[in-house]
PDB file of C-alpha atoms in Angstrom:
ATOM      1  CA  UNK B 127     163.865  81.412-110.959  1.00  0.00           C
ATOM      2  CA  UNK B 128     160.995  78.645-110.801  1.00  0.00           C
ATOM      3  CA  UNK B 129     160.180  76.977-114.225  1.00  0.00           C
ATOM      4  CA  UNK B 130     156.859  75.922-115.122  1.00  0.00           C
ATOM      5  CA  UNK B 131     155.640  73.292-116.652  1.00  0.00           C
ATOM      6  CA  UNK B 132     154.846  74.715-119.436  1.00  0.00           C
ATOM      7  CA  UNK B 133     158.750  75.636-119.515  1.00  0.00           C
ATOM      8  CA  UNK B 134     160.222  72.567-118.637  1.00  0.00           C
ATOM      9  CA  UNK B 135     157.918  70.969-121.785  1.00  0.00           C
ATOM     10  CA  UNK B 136     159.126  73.473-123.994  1.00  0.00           C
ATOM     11  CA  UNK B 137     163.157  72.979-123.023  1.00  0.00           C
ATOM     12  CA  UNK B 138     162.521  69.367-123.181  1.00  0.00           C
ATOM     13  CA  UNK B 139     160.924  69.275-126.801  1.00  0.00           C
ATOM     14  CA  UNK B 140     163.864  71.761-127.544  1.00  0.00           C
ATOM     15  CA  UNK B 141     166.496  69.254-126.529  1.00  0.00           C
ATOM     16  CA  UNK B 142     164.638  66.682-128.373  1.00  0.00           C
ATOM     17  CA  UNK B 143     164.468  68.796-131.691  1.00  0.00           C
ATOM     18  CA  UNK B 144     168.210  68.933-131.488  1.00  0.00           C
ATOM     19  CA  UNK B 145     169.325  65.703-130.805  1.00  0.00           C
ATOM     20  CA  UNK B 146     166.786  63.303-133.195  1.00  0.00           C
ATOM     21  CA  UNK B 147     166.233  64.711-136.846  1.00  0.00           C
ATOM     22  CA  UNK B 148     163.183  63.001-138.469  1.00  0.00           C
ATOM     23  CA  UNK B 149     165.338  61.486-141.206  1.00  0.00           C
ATOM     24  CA  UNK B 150     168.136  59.704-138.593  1.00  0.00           C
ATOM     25  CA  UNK B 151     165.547  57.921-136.619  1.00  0.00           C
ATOM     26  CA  UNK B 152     166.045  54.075-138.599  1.00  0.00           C
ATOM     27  CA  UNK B 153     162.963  52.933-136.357  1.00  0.00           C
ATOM     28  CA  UNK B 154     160.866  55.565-135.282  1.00  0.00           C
ATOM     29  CA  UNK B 155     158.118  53.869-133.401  1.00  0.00           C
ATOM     30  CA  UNK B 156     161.142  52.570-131.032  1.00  0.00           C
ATOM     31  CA  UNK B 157     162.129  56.219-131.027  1.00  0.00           C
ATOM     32  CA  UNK B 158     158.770  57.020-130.363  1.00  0.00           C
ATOM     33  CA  UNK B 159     157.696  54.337-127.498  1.00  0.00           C
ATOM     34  CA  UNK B 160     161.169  53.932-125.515  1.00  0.00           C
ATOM     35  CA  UNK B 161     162.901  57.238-125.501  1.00  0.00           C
ATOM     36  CA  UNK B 162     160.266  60.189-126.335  1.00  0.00           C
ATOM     37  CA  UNK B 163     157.119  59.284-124.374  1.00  0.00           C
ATOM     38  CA  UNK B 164     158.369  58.608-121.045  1.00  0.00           C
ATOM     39  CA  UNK B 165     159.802  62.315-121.618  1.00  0.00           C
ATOM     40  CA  UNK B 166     156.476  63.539-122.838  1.00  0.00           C
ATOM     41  CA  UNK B 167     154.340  62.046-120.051  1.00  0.00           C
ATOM     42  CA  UNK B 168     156.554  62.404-117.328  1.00  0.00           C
ATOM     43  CA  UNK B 169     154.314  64.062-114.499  1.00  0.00           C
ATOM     44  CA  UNK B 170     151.015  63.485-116.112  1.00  0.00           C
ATOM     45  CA  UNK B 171     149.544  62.226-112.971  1.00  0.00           C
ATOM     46  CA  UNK B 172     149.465  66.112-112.007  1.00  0.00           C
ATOM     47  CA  UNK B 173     146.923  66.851-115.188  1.00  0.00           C
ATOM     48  CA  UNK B 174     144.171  65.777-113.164  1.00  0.00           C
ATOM     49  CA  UNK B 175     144.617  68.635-110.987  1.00  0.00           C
ATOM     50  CA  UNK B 176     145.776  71.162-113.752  1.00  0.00           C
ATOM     51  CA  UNK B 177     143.153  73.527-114.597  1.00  0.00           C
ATOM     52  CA  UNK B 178     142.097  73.694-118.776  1.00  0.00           C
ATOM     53  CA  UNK B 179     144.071  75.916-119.676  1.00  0.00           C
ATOM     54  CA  UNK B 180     147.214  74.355-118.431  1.00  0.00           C
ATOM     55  CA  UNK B 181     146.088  71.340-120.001  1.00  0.00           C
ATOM     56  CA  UNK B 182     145.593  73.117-123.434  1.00  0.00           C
ATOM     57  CA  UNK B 183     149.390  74.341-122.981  1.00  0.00           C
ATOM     58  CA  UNK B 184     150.991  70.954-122.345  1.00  0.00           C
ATOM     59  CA  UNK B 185     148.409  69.373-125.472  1.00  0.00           C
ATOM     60  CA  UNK B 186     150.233  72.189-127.497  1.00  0.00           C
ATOM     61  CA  UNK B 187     153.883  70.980-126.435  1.00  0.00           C
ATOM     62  CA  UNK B 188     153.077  67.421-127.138  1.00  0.00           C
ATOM     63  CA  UNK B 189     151.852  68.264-130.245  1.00  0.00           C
ATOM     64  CA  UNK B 190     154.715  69.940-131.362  1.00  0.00           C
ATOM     65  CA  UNK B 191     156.673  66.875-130.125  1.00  0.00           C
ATOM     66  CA  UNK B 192     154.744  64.147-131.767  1.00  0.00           C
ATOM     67  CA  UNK B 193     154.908  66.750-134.753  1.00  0.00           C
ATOM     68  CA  UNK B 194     158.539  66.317-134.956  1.00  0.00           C
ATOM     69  CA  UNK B 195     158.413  62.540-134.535  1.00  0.00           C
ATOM     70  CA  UNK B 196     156.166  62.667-137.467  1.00  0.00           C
ATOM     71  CA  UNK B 197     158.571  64.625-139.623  1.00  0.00           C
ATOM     72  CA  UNK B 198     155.624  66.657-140.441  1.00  0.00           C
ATOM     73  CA  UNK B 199     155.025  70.556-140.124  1.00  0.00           C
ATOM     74  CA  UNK B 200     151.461  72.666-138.302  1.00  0.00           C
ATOM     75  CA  UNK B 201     149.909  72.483-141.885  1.00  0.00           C
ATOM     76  CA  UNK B 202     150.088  68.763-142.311  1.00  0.00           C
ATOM     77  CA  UNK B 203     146.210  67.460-142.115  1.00  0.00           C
ATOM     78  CA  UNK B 204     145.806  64.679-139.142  1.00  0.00           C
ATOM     79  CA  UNK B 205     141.692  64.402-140.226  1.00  0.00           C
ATOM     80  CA  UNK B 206     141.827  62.088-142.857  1.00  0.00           C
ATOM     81  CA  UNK B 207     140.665  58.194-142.632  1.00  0.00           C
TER      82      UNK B 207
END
């Protein structure tokens, strides 16, 4: 069966939901910078040849990701100054 990336995001964000909880992480930009980017932008040199709506996909995963770093849910406004 070949994955996509698309997949592989989505099963990677899963494992990530299950092993970190928002409330455990005791420094979360740590969290954030050393263990969950690398993870995130693994293989982001390829975007540059990804068409859109690839692009839009793996924007959607990330979100979700950074989402759950955040502790925060989809309705949570990210517009305000």
């Amino acid at each position: 069966m070949a994955y996509t990336s698309i997949d592989k995001a989505n099963a990677i964000a899963l494992t990530l939901e299950q092993q970190f909880q928002p409330n455990q992480v005791q420094d979360p930009e740590f969290n954030r910078d050393v263990i969950r980017r690398p993870i995130i932008l693994y293989g982001c040199v390829d975007w540059g040849y990804a068409s859109k709506t690839h692009i839009n996909k793996l924007q959607t995963v990330q979100s979700k990701i950074l989402r759950l770093i955040a502790g925060t849910d989809i309705r949570t406004r990210t517009d305000q100054q």
